Structures are given as structure tokens and as C-alpha cells.
């Protein structure tokens, strides 16, 4: 029998095609195998992680103090301690000796040397006494002793140096240090000794004129003449001035080099004074005023400073010279005390016709202000002239008034009304305006009350009197 080809073919296909149950079994086995492999890998990683960590980079260990191991640890557990290498001793380098250097000199630059004081040179290191002493010299030559101790050379003159002289000190380069090093170059310097005592300034200045009579006399020296002392010790100090003509007063030292003389009653007027500081005056260093110092000055002459029409002790604004009260006194103030007799004789008060006005004189305590009070009332609206002639002399001294001084004035007019404001019959006057009455001369304000009327009568009236301008 012939077999069916289609069936035969289908049989082969069935033979090749896996069976459904077998395929599922194989897939399950693969999944189980993969899971086992992953689990094994994870376990291996956990087991190897300490080893891997040990093989990676480590943080630097923190240094901790080490001590003796605990006695409980067996000796075999302590690692052997290696001996540290010892430092090889290194010899300290020896500083090479350097040449000496001058670091100080006395007297210092610009300082005056006291005549008996030593000269000192200071080095930066100890010096060899023999070579350093022999290297020292001074010009002009001065006998003295050179002594080198440590790092200092001291030259002590056995004779006083010359006053106001200049000296040069030289130290040759042969001067050597204690280590044998010589100066790199010679040293040279100059100094000057204290000079003579001199007057450097005065007040008044020499040849001054018109010096006020109340001026003190002051001189200033270039050097201290006295030591610092208390005020109570002034009497023990020298009085260096001779004043001609003689002046009574008090002298005092303001400091060690400035002297002031204050006249007790002032200097004489118009007088030539000569002030002398005699030669031989010495300062604190022994300096001598080699020549006398002389100054001359002339004091001023008296002058009239001002005129007034008030009593001597009164105060107030200056008067109107065209409205002087007929009973007011006249005063003249001078630049210095005046001789009363000659000044009163030099005074006059006359009217326009040159008629003299009699009166009495008064003076202040200092004799610098003269008052004149007429013994009769002056005329109304009259011109007068007061004069102090040049013959008036000062109270102390020579000469007389520099020049005559005159003072003109006019007395007040008789009482009367000059004008009013508003004027008579004025219209359209502002209701806020004041009513002013200008009088020809001073009015006694007490007599004004009740002497005027206002019609129609206002509710209230306020009044005021201007004494300086006589305005009501």
C-alpha cells in the first residue's frame, strides 16, 4: 500500500516540534539556574567585601600618644622598636670679627660744649685701649687724659676749653677693636664751646620814641643767668639793670633768662632813659657779659584823649554837641597823670565873643581826668570853646602837652516846639501813626504830664520821651 505523503510529512513535523510539556520544563530549569548563579555571586561579593576594602585607599591614621604596653600583653606581641639615628654634632660657625663702628658722640651735633665737660666717643664693640687712645687727637690742642673703657673713649680736658671756640676731634683709622679689627676710615667731627653772655632782645627797643609811661622794661639774654627758683626767692637773684634817671620799682626774673623791671609810679613823661646791663654779669655756665649792654629810649608826652560833658563817674551815649545842657560840666581826659596846677592854668572856656566863663575844677584820683563846672549857667543857644593850652605839664617828668587841644559846642535853645508829626491840619492820617512833638531843647519829662490835651479824647494814651533828641 502506498503511504499518504501528506500524512508522512505531518509525521515528520510532529517529530521535530517539541512537546508543550517538555518546553515548559526546560524554561523552568533555566530560570532556576540563573537565580542560583545570582545568589552565589551576591554571597561571594559579601564574602570578599572586607578583602576589597583592605585593598583600597585608607585614611591617614591619627597620631596618638604611645606609652608602655600593658603588662597583660605578652612581650612577643610588641613589635620591635628600632633605634632612631642620632644627630651628628655640627660645629657652631664662628662669627667673623667686624671693624668697629662709632655709634655715639658727645657733645651731639649742634650742641654747645660746656668748658670743663669731657668728650665721649662710643663704639659698637669693645676697643683696644692702646691703639684707640693713641689714635685720638683734638685741634686746637688741649691738655687732657684719654681713657678707653669697654666700648667708650672719654677725653677729659685738664684745662678749661676756650669759650666761644670751635674744636675738631679726629680718630685715626689705627684705632682697633679688642678683636684686632681697625676702623675702616678715620673719624672726624667738630663742636663749639659755650659762647659769651649777650642781650638778645629788649622792650622798649633801643632808640624808641613815644614810649608809654606805664611800660615795663624787659631784657632777654641768650643763656640762662639764674637757676629756676620760687617766687619767694626772687630777692636772692641778681638785679642786672641800671636805669638812669633812677626809677623806683620792682624787678623780677620771668624765667632763667628774661628779666623785667616794672616802675612803681610809671616812667617820667618826655624823658630820655638809659638802661645798662654792666659787663661781668655771668650765666649759669660761667659765661660772661664781655661788654656792657646799653639801650636808650624816650617816653611820650601827654595828650588830650577825649572831651565829654558828663560828670567824672557818669556813663552814657555821647551828647549832641549842638544841644549841650547849660548846667553840664566839661571834662578832659589825658593820656597820663597831669600836673594839676599847670593844667588848670592852661584850661579856658570862652563864648563866641571870647568872654571867659568862670568855674571850679575837679580831678579823678589818678589825675588823668580834669572836670570843669561853670559857676553860672551858660547861655541858651550859645557857642562855646574849651581849650587846654600846650603849657600843661605831666605830673612826673619833663616837657608839656604835645599840642593844645580845643573842644567846641553849642548849648540848647530855650524850650519851644520846633515841629510836630503829623503837621498841623494834616488829613487822612493813618489811625496807627504816633503823634510826635519835637522840642528845641531838653524838657523835664515830669512837667509834660497834664500839659497837653487830645480832642476828641482817645480811649487810651501811651507816652514816651526821647531825652537824647528831645522828642515827646
Short mmCIF file of C-alpha atoms in Angstrom, two decimals:
data_model
loop_
_atom_site.label_atom_id
_atom_site.label_comp_id
_atom_site.label_asym_id
_atom_site.label_seq_id
_atom_site.Cartn_x
_atom_site.Cartn_y
_atom_site.Cartn_z
CA UNK A 1 0.00 0.00 0.00
CA UNK A 2 1.18 3.37 -0.83
CA UNK A 3 1.51 5.62 2.18
CA UNK A 4 -0.06 9.09 2.20
CA UNK A 5 2.67 11.63 1.54
CA UNK A 6 0.85 14.35 3.38
CA UNK A 7 0.50 12.21 6.39
CA UNK A 8 4.12 11.18 6.19
CA UNK A 9 5.14 14.79 6.06
CA UNK A 10 2.96 15.64 9.00
CA UNK A 11 4.52 12.90 10.95
CA UNK A 12 7.98 14.36 10.49
CA UNK A 13 6.71 17.71 11.61
CA UNK A 14 5.37 16.24 14.73
CA UNK A 15 8.65 14.55 15.33
CA UNK A 16 10.55 17.93 15.11
CA UNK A 17 8.08 20.08 17.07
CA UNK A 18 8.70 19.94 20.80
CA UNK A 19 6.06 18.88 23.02
CA UNK A 20 4.36 21.51 25.10
CA UNK A 21 5.06 19.91 28.44
CA UNK A 22 8.77 19.43 27.79
CA UNK A 23 9.34 23.02 26.73
CA UNK A 24 7.93 24.40 29.92
CA UNK A 25 10.11 22.10 31.95
CA UNK A 26 13.29 23.31 30.21
CA UNK A 27 12.37 27.03 30.71
CA UNK A 28 11.85 26.45 34.40
CA UNK A 29 15.24 24.78 34.72
CA UNK A 30 16.99 27.78 33.10
CA UNK A 31 15.32 30.24 35.45
CA UNK A 32 16.33 28.20 38.44
CA UNK A 33 19.91 28.02 37.24
CA UNK A 34 20.10 31.83 36.72
CA UNK A 35 18.69 32.51 40.17
CA UNK A 36 21.21 30.20 41.74
CA UNK A 37 24.04 31.93 39.89
CA UNK A 38 22.93 35.37 41.03
CA UNK A 39 22.60 34.21 44.61
CA UNK A 40 26.07 32.67 44.52
CA UNK A 41 27.51 35.90 43.10
CA UNK A 42 25.92 38.01 45.84
CA UNK A 43 27.25 35.70 48.53
CA UNK A 44 30.72 35.84 47.04
CA UNK A 45 30.62 39.66 46.98
CA UNK A 46 29.61 39.76 50.62
CA UNK A 47 32.39 37.40 51.49
CA UNK A 48 35.01 39.33 49.54
CA UNK A 49 33.99 42.88 50.65
CA UNK A 50 36.38 43.02 53.68
CA UNK A 51 39.24 41.95 51.45
CA UNK A 52 38.33 44.53 48.80
CA UNK A 53 38.08 47.25 51.44
CA UNK A 54 41.51 46.37 52.77
CA UNK A 55 42.96 46.69 49.30
CA UNK A 56 41.51 50.25 48.71
CA UNK A 57 42.99 53.65 49.86
CA UNK A 58 42.99 54.20 53.61
CA UNK A 59 42.68 57.50 55.53
CA UNK A 60 45.81 58.64 57.27
CA UNK A 61 45.94 57.27 60.80
CA UNK A 62 45.54 59.79 63.63
CA UNK A 63 48.68 60.09 65.71
CA UNK A 64 48.08 59.02 69.28
CA UNK A 65 50.45 59.17 72.20
CA UNK A 66 52.22 55.90 72.73
CA UNK A 67 53.12 54.58 76.11
CA UNK A 68 54.39 51.42 77.60
CA UNK A 69 52.41 48.36 76.50
CA UNK A 70 50.02 46.91 79.06
CA UNK A 71 51.56 44.27 81.24
CA UNK A 72 48.83 41.90 80.15
CA UNK A 73 50.18 41.86 76.58
CA UNK A 74 52.87 39.24 76.14
CA UNK A 75 56.28 40.58 75.09
CA UNK A 76 56.06 38.73 71.85
CA UNK A 77 53.06 40.89 70.81
CA UNK A 78 55.11 44.17 70.98
CA UNK A 79 56.77 44.98 67.65
CA UNK A 80 60.49 45.54 67.92
CA UNK A 81 61.43 49.25 68.41
CA UNK A 82 64.03 50.45 66.01
CA UNK A 83 66.64 52.78 67.41
CA UNK A 84 66.45 56.34 65.98
CA UNK A 85 69.55 57.59 64.30
CA UNK A 86 71.46 60.13 66.45
CA UNK A 87 72.24 63.64 65.10
CA UNK A 88 75.77 64.17 64.13
CA UNK A 89 77.16 67.18 66.10
CA UNK A 90 77.64 70.22 63.82
CA UNK A 91 80.23 72.78 64.88
CA UNK A 92 78.80 76.32 65.57
CA UNK A 93 80.09 78.75 62.96
CA UNK A 94 82.34 81.45 64.37
CA UNK A 95 81.20 85.00 63.54
CA UNK A 96 83.98 86.82 61.80
CA UNK A 97 85.23 89.91 63.60
CA UNK A 98 83.89 93.14 62.06
CA UNK A 99 85.55 96.54 62.02
CA UNK A 100 84.38 98.84 64.85
CA UNK A 101 81.74 101.48 64.15
CA UNK A 102 81.13 104.76 66.04
CA UNK A 103 77.53 104.81 67.34
CA UNK A 104 77.55 107.93 69.52
CA UNK A 105 79.41 111.20 70.12
CA UNK A 106 79.16 113.72 72.95
CA UNK A 107 78.68 116.66 72.50
CA UNK A 108 75.99 115.91 69.93
CA UNK A 109 75.72 117.72 66.61
CA UNK A 110 74.80 121.37 67.20
CA UNK A 111 75.17 121.09 70.99
CA UNK A 112 77.40 123.60 72.76
CA UNK A 113 80.07 122.02 74.89
CA UNK A 114 80.48 123.11 78.49
CA UNK A 115 84.05 124.26 79.03
CA UNK A 116 85.03 121.56 81.54
CA UNK A 117 82.90 118.70 80.15
CA UNK A 118 84.51 115.57 78.63
CA UNK A 119 84.34 114.46 75.00
CA UNK A 120 82.95 110.93 74.60
CA UNK A 121 83.06 108.54 71.62
CA UNK A 122 81.00 105.34 71.83
CA UNK A 123 81.66 102.28 69.61
CA UNK A 124 79.57 99.23 68.80
CA UNK A 125 82.11 96.90 70.44
CA UNK A 126 84.91 96.85 72.96
CA UNK A 127 88.04 98.65 71.83
CA UNK A 128 91.74 98.12 72.29
CA UNK A 129 92.81 100.80 74.80
CA UNK A 130 96.34 101.31 73.48
CA UNK A 131 95.62 101.74 69.77
CA UNK A 132 92.40 103.69 70.36
CA UNK A 133 94.00 106.14 72.80
CA UNK A 134 96.93 106.82 70.51
CA UNK A 135 94.59 107.39 67.54
CA UNK A 136 92.77 110.28 69.32
CA UNK A 137 93.66 113.92 68.67
CA UNK A 138 91.97 117.34 69.15
CA UNK A 139 92.69 120.69 67.48
CA UNK A 140 93.48 123.24 68.79
CA UNK A 141 95.48 121.09 71.16
CA UNK A 142 94.07 120.75 74.66
CA UNK A 143 95.90 119.02 77.52
CA UNK A 144 93.86 116.18 78.92
CA UNK A 145 93.51 112.45 79.60
CA UNK A 146 92.28 109.86 77.10
CA UNK A 147 90.76 106.78 78.69
CA UNK A 148 89.29 103.76 76.86
CA UNK A 149 86.97 101.51 78.83
CA UNK A 150 84.98 98.82 77.07
CA UNK A 151 83.33 100.42 74.06
CA UNK A 152 83.86 104.06 75.16
CA UNK A 153 86.64 106.57 74.68
CA UNK A 154 86.49 109.52 77.10
CA UNK A 155 88.69 112.60 76.74
CA UNK A 156 88.74 114.70 79.92
CA UNK A 157 90.48 118.08 79.48
CA UNK A 158 92.72 119.06 82.37
CA UNK A 159 92.28 122.73 81.41
CA UNK A 160 89.04 124.51 80.57
CA UNK A 161 88.27 124.81 76.89
CA UNK A 162 88.24 128.25 75.31
CA UNK A 163 84.86 129.99 75.47
CA UNK A 164 83.13 130.52 72.13
CA UNK A 165 85.77 128.46 70.31
CA UNK A 166 85.49 125.67 67.73
CA UNK A 167 87.36 122.37 68.11
CA UNK A 168 87.91 119.41 65.78
CA UNK A 169 88.31 115.85 67.07
CA UNK A 170 89.97 113.18 64.89
CA UNK A 171 90.25 109.44 65.48
CA UNK A 172 92.74 107.82 63.12
CA UNK A 173 91.99 104.53 61.38
CA UNK A 174 94.69 102.89 63.52
CA UNK A 175 92.15 102.59 66.34
CA UNK A 176 91.39 98.87 66.68
CA UNK A 177 88.77 96.81 68.44
CA UNK A 178 89.57 94.30 71.15
CA UNK A 179 89.34 91.67 68.41
CA UNK A 180 92.06 93.44 66.44
CA UNK A 181 89.87 94.97 63.74
CA UNK A 182 90.75 98.56 62.77
CA UNK A 183 88.45 101.38 61.78
CA UNK A 184 87.64 101.30 58.09
CA UNK A 185 88.25 105.06 57.86
CA UNK A 186 89.30 107.84 60.22
CA UNK A 187 86.54 109.61 62.20
CA UNK A 188 86.39 113.42 62.42
CA UNK A 189 83.84 115.85 63.89
CA UNK A 190 83.64 119.46 65.12
CA UNK A 191 81.98 121.08 68.13
CA UNK A 192 81.74 124.56 69.59
CA UNK A 193 82.03 125.58 73.21
CA UNK A 194 79.53 127.78 75.05
CA UNK A 195 79.88 131.39 74.00
CA UNK A 196 79.63 134.69 75.85
CA UNK A 197 76.53 136.04 77.55
CA UNK A 198 74.61 138.54 75.41
CA UNK A 199 71.39 140.55 75.48
CA UNK A 200 69.31 139.35 72.54
CA UNK A 201 66.18 141.49 72.91
CA UNK A 202 64.74 144.36 74.90
CA UNK A 203 61.49 146.21 75.42
CA UNK A 204 61.30 149.09 74.79
CA UNK A 205 63.60 148.61 71.82
CA UNK A 206 66.77 150.65 71.64
CA UNK A 207 66.26 154.25 70.45
CA UNK A 208 62.46 154.02 70.76
CA UNK A 209 60.40 157.20 70.97
CA UNK A 210 56.99 157.96 72.42
CA UNK A 211 57.23 155.06 74.85
CA UNK A 212 54.14 154.95 77.12
CA UNK A 213 54.95 155.98 80.67
CA UNK A 214 53.34 152.82 82.09
CA UNK A 215 55.66 150.50 80.12
CA UNK A 216 57.84 147.95 81.96
CA UNK A 217 61.50 147.49 80.96
CA UNK A 218 62.39 143.96 79.84
CA UNK A 219 65.66 142.39 78.66
CA UNK A 220 66.23 138.85 77.34
CA UNK A 221 69.61 137.08 77.48
CA UNK A 222 70.84 134.32 75.17
CA UNK A 223 71.70 131.99 78.08
CA UNK A 224 70.28 131.15 81.49
CA UNK A 225 71.52 133.70 84.01
CA UNK A 226 69.73 132.35 87.08
CA UNK A 227 68.55 128.92 88.15
CA UNK A 228 64.88 128.05 88.42
CA UNK A 229 63.65 129.32 91.78
CA UNK A 230 60.40 130.07 93.53
CA UNK A 231 58.75 133.48 93.58
CA UNK A 232 59.73 133.98 97.21
CA UNK A 233 63.41 133.59 96.28
CA UNK A 234 63.45 136.48 93.77
CA UNK A 235 65.20 138.75 96.26
CA UNK A 236 68.23 136.44 96.22
CA UNK A 237 68.67 136.73 92.45
CA UNK A 238 70.86 139.33 90.73
CA UNK A 239 69.28 142.58 89.54
CA UNK A 240 71.08 143.09 86.21
CA UNK A 241 69.88 146.57 85.14
CA UNK A 242 70.97 150.10 85.96
CA UNK A 243 68.34 152.70 84.92
CA UNK A 244 69.11 156.40 84.53
CA UNK A 245 67.42 158.59 85.70
CA UNK A 246 66.61 156.46 88.71
CA UNK A 247 63.21 154.78 88.71
CA UNK A 248 61.54 153.29 91.77
CA UNK A 249 60.01 149.92 91.03
CA UNK A 250 60.22 146.14 91.28
CA UNK A 251 62.38 143.76 89.22
CA UNK A 252 61.75 140.06 88.67
CA UNK A 253 63.06 137.15 86.61
CA UNK A 254 60.24 135.80 84.44
CA UNK A 255 62.34 132.71 83.72
CA UNK A 256 66.03 131.82 83.78
CA UNK A 257 66.97 134.29 81.02
CA UNK A 258 64.31 137.08 80.92
CA UNK A 259 64.30 139.95 83.41
CA UNK A 260 61.53 142.58 83.78
CA UNK A 261 61.51 145.82 85.75
CA UNK A 262 58.14 147.48 86.49
CA UNK A 263 58.16 151.14 87.62
CA UNK A 264 56.02 151.68 90.69
CA UNK A 265 54.61 155.06 89.64
CA UNK A 266 55.33 154.86 85.93
CA UNK A 267 58.09 156.45 83.92
CA UNK A 268 58.50 160.19 83.63
CA UNK A 269 56.99 161.80 80.55
CA UNK A 270 59.11 163.18 77.73
CA UNK A 271 62.26 161.81 79.37
CA UNK A 272 65.33 160.16 77.83
CA UNK A 273 66.14 156.96 79.72
CA UNK A 274 69.34 154.91 79.62
CA UNK A 275 69.27 151.25 80.65
CA UNK A 276 72.57 149.38 81.17
CA UNK A 277 73.42 145.74 81.82
CA UNK A 278 77.00 146.04 83.14
CA UNK A 279 79.85 143.88 81.89
CA UNK A 280 80.82 140.97 84.12
CA UNK A 281 77.33 139.51 84.53
CA UNK A 282 77.69 135.72 84.34
CA UNK A 283 75.39 132.96 83.19
CA UNK A 284 74.93 129.53 84.75
CA UNK A 285 77.75 128.05 82.60
CA UNK A 286 80.22 130.74 83.67
CA UNK A 287 79.79 132.79 80.51
CA UNK A 288 80.50 136.47 81.00
CA UNK A 289 78.85 139.52 79.51
CA UNK A 290 82.06 140.76 77.93
CA UNK A 291 80.88 144.32 77.23
CA UNK A 292 78.15 146.42 78.85
CA UNK A 293 74.83 146.44 77.04
CA UNK A 294 73.17 149.85 76.81
CA UNK A 295 69.84 150.97 75.38
CA UNK A 296 68.18 154.37 75.35
CA UNK A 297 64.56 155.38 74.75
CA UNK A 298 62.40 158.44 75.21
CA UNK A 299 58.98 158.41 76.80
CA UNK A 300 55.95 160.04 75.25
CA UNK A 301 54.48 163.45 76.03
CA UNK A 302 50.93 163.91 77.37
CA UNK A 303 47.97 164.39 75.06
CA UNK A 304 44.25 165.03 75.49
CA UNK A 305 42.50 161.77 74.65
CA UNK A 306 38.87 162.92 74.76
CA UNK A 307 36.35 165.57 75.80
CA UNK A 308 32.99 164.96 77.44
CA UNK A 309 30.01 166.74 79.01
CA UNK A 310 29.29 164.23 81.76
CA UNK A 311 30.32 164.12 85.40
CA UNK A 312 33.57 162.25 86.04
CA UNK A 313 31.91 158.97 87.07
CA UNK A 314 28.92 159.19 84.70
CA UNK A 315 28.34 156.93 81.72
CA UNK A 316 26.10 157.24 78.71
CA UNK A 317 25.95 157.90 74.97
CA UNK A 318 27.96 160.85 73.62
CA UNK A 319 25.97 164.10 73.78
CA UNK A 320 24.72 166.10 70.84
CA UNK A 321 27.31 168.88 70.68
CA UNK A 322 24.70 171.27 69.32
CA UNK A 323 22.34 170.68 72.26
CA UNK A 324 24.52 170.73 75.40
CA UNK A 325 22.58 171.50 78.60
CA UNK A 326 23.53 174.84 80.11
CA UNK A 327 24.37 173.29 83.51
CA UNK A 328 26.53 170.33 82.29
CA UNK A 329 30.21 170.15 83.34
CA UNK A 330 33.07 169.76 80.86
CA UNK A 331 35.70 167.01 81.26
CA UNK A 332 39.04 166.43 79.52
CA UNK A 333 40.82 163.05 79.72
CA UNK A 334 44.64 162.88 79.33
CA UNK A 335 46.98 160.08 78.29
CA UNK A 336 48.89 160.21 81.59
CA UNK A 337 48.72 161.79 85.05
CA UNK A 338 48.97 165.56 84.80
CA UNK A 339 50.34 168.30 86.99
CA UNK A 340 47.19 169.83 88.40
CA UNK A 341 48.36 173.41 88.82
CA UNK A 342 49.82 173.84 85.33
CA UNK A 343 46.90 172.03 83.69
CA UNK A 344 44.26 174.14 85.45
CA UNK A 345 46.17 177.26 84.44
CA UNK A 346 46.20 176.05 80.83
CA UNK A 347 42.40 175.48 80.75
CA UNK A 348 39.93 178.05 79.47
CA UNK A 349 36.24 178.21 78.47
CA UNK A 350 35.09 181.17 76.35
CA UNK A 351 31.99 182.12 74.37
CA UNK A 352 31.92 183.36 70.79
CA UNK A 353 32.91 186.88 71.95
CA UNK A 354 35.95 185.43 73.82
CA UNK A 355 34.38 186.11 77.19
CA UNK A 356 35.84 183.75 79.78
CA UNK A 357 33.49 181.59 81.81
CA UNK A 358 34.41 181.15 85.50
CA UNK A 359 34.16 177.76 87.15
CA UNK A 360 35.69 175.22 89.54
CA UNK A 361 37.94 172.22 88.80
CA UNK A 362 37.70 168.59 89.87
CA UNK A 363 40.10 165.67 89.28
CA UNK A 364 39.90 161.89 89.42
CA UNK A 365 42.23 160.03 91.79
CA UNK A 366 44.75 159.19 89.04
CA UNK A 367 44.97 162.84 87.89
CA UNK A 368 44.17 161.77 84.32
CA UNK A 369 40.72 163.44 84.00
CA UNK A 370 40.03 167.13 84.60
CA UNK A 371 36.48 168.35 85.24
CA UNK A 372 35.31 171.99 84.89
CA UNK A 373 31.97 173.12 86.33
CA UNK A 374 30.85 176.68 85.41
CA UNK A 375 29.85 178.71 88.46
CA UNK A 376 27.00 180.28 86.50
CA UNK A 377 24.64 178.82 83.95
CA UNK A 378 25.73 179.01 80.36
CA UNK A 379 23.64 180.98 77.91
CA UNK A 380 20.95 179.34 75.79
CA UNK A 381 21.76 178.57 72.17
CA UNK A 382 25.30 179.91 72.58
CA UNK A 383 28.58 178.68 71.06
CA UNK A 384 31.45 177.94 73.47
CA UNK A 385 35.04 176.67 73.12
CA UNK A 386 37.02 174.83 75.82
CA UNK A 387 40.82 174.69 75.45
CA UNK A 388 43.81 173.11 77.20
CA UNK A 389 46.94 175.00 76.16
CA UNK A 390 50.25 173.27 75.40
CA UNK A 391 51.68 174.66 78.64
CA UNK A 392 50.00 171.87 80.67
CA UNK A 393 52.71 169.63 82.12
CA UNK A 394 52.71 165.96 83.14
CA UNK A 395 52.70 165.06 86.80
CA UNK A 396 56.04 163.26 86.51
CA UNK A 397 58.73 164.19 84.05
CA UNK A 398 59.77 166.84 81.64
CA UNK A 399 58.08 168.55 78.74
CA UNK A 400 54.48 169.57 78.33
CA UNK A 401 51.38 168.76 76.32
CA UNK A 402 52.22 167.69 72.79
CA UNK A 403 49.89 170.37 71.42
CA UNK A 404 46.93 172.45 72.53
CA UNK A 405 43.53 170.74 72.39
CA UNK A 406 40.19 172.53 71.85
CA UNK A 407 36.56 171.46 72.08
CA UNK A 408 33.65 173.48 70.57
CA UNK A 409 29.96 173.01 71.39
CA UNK A 410 26.60 174.81 71.44
CA UNK A 411 24.13 174.96 74.28
CA UNK A 412 20.46 174.13 73.96
CA UNK A 413 17.88 176.65 72.91
CA UNK A 414 15.09 177.92 75.14
CA UNK A 415 12.21 175.48 75.50
CA UNK A 416 9.93 175.53 72.48
CA UNK A 417 8.26 173.32 69.91
CA UNK A 418 10.18 173.00 66.67
CA UNK A 419 7.64 170.90 64.76
CA UNK A 420 5.10 168.13 65.10
CA UNK A 421 4.29 164.94 63.30
CA UNK A 422 1.72 164.87 61.79
CA UNK A 423 1.86 168.54 60.90
CA UNK A 424 -0.90 170.96 61.87
CA UNK A 425 -4.18 170.42 59.97
CA UNK A 426 -2.94 167.20 58.38
CA UNK A 427 -5.66 164.99 56.86
CA UNK A 428 -6.05 161.31 56.08
CA UNK A 429 -3.58 160.41 58.86
CA UNK A 430 -3.26 156.69 59.49
CA UNK A 431 -5.01 155.76 62.71
CA UNK A 432 -1.96 153.68 63.75
CA UNK A 433 0.50 156.59 63.46
CA UNK A 434 2.03 158.11 66.61
CA UNK A 435 1.91 161.81 67.39
CA UNK A 436 5.44 163.27 67.84
CA UNK A 437 6.41 166.66 69.26
CA UNK A 438 9.97 167.87 68.57
CA UNK A 439 11.26 170.33 71.20
CA UNK A 440 14.03 172.88 70.71
CA UNK A 441 15.88 171.63 73.78
CA UNK A 442 15.73 169.22 76.68
CA UNK A 443 12.46 169.15 78.57
CA UNK A 444 11.86 167.91 82.07
CA UNK A 445 9.68 164.86 81.34
CA UNK A 446 7.95 165.20 84.71
CA UNK A 447 6.45 168.52 83.58
CA UNK A 448 4.91 167.02 80.45
CA UNK A 449 2.18 165.13 82.26
CA UNK A 450 -1.04 167.15 82.14
CA UNK A 451 0.45 169.81 79.87
CA UNK A 452 -1.26 168.56 76.72
CA UNK A 453 -4.79 167.70 75.61
CA UNK A 454 -6.11 165.49 72.84
CA UNK A 455 -9.59 166.15 71.39
CA UNK A 456 -11.59 164.15 70.92
CA UNK A 457 -10.26 162.23 73.87
CA UNK A 458 -8.90 158.77 72.93
CA UNK A 459 -9.69 155.66 74.95
CA UNK A 460 -6.07 155.03 75.91
CA UNK A 461 -2.83 157.03 75.53
CA UNK A 462 0.76 155.75 75.72
CA UNK A 463 3.59 158.32 76.04
CA UNK A 464 7.40 158.20 75.78
CA UNK A 465 10.09 160.92 75.93
CA UNK A 466 13.39 160.67 73.97
CA UNK A 467 15.86 162.61 76.12
CA UNK A 468 18.67 162.45 73.55
CA UNK A 469 16.64 164.11 70.76
CA UNK A 470 14.03 165.90 72.94
CA UNK A 471 11.12 164.17 71.23
CA UNK A 472 7.82 163.53 73.01
#
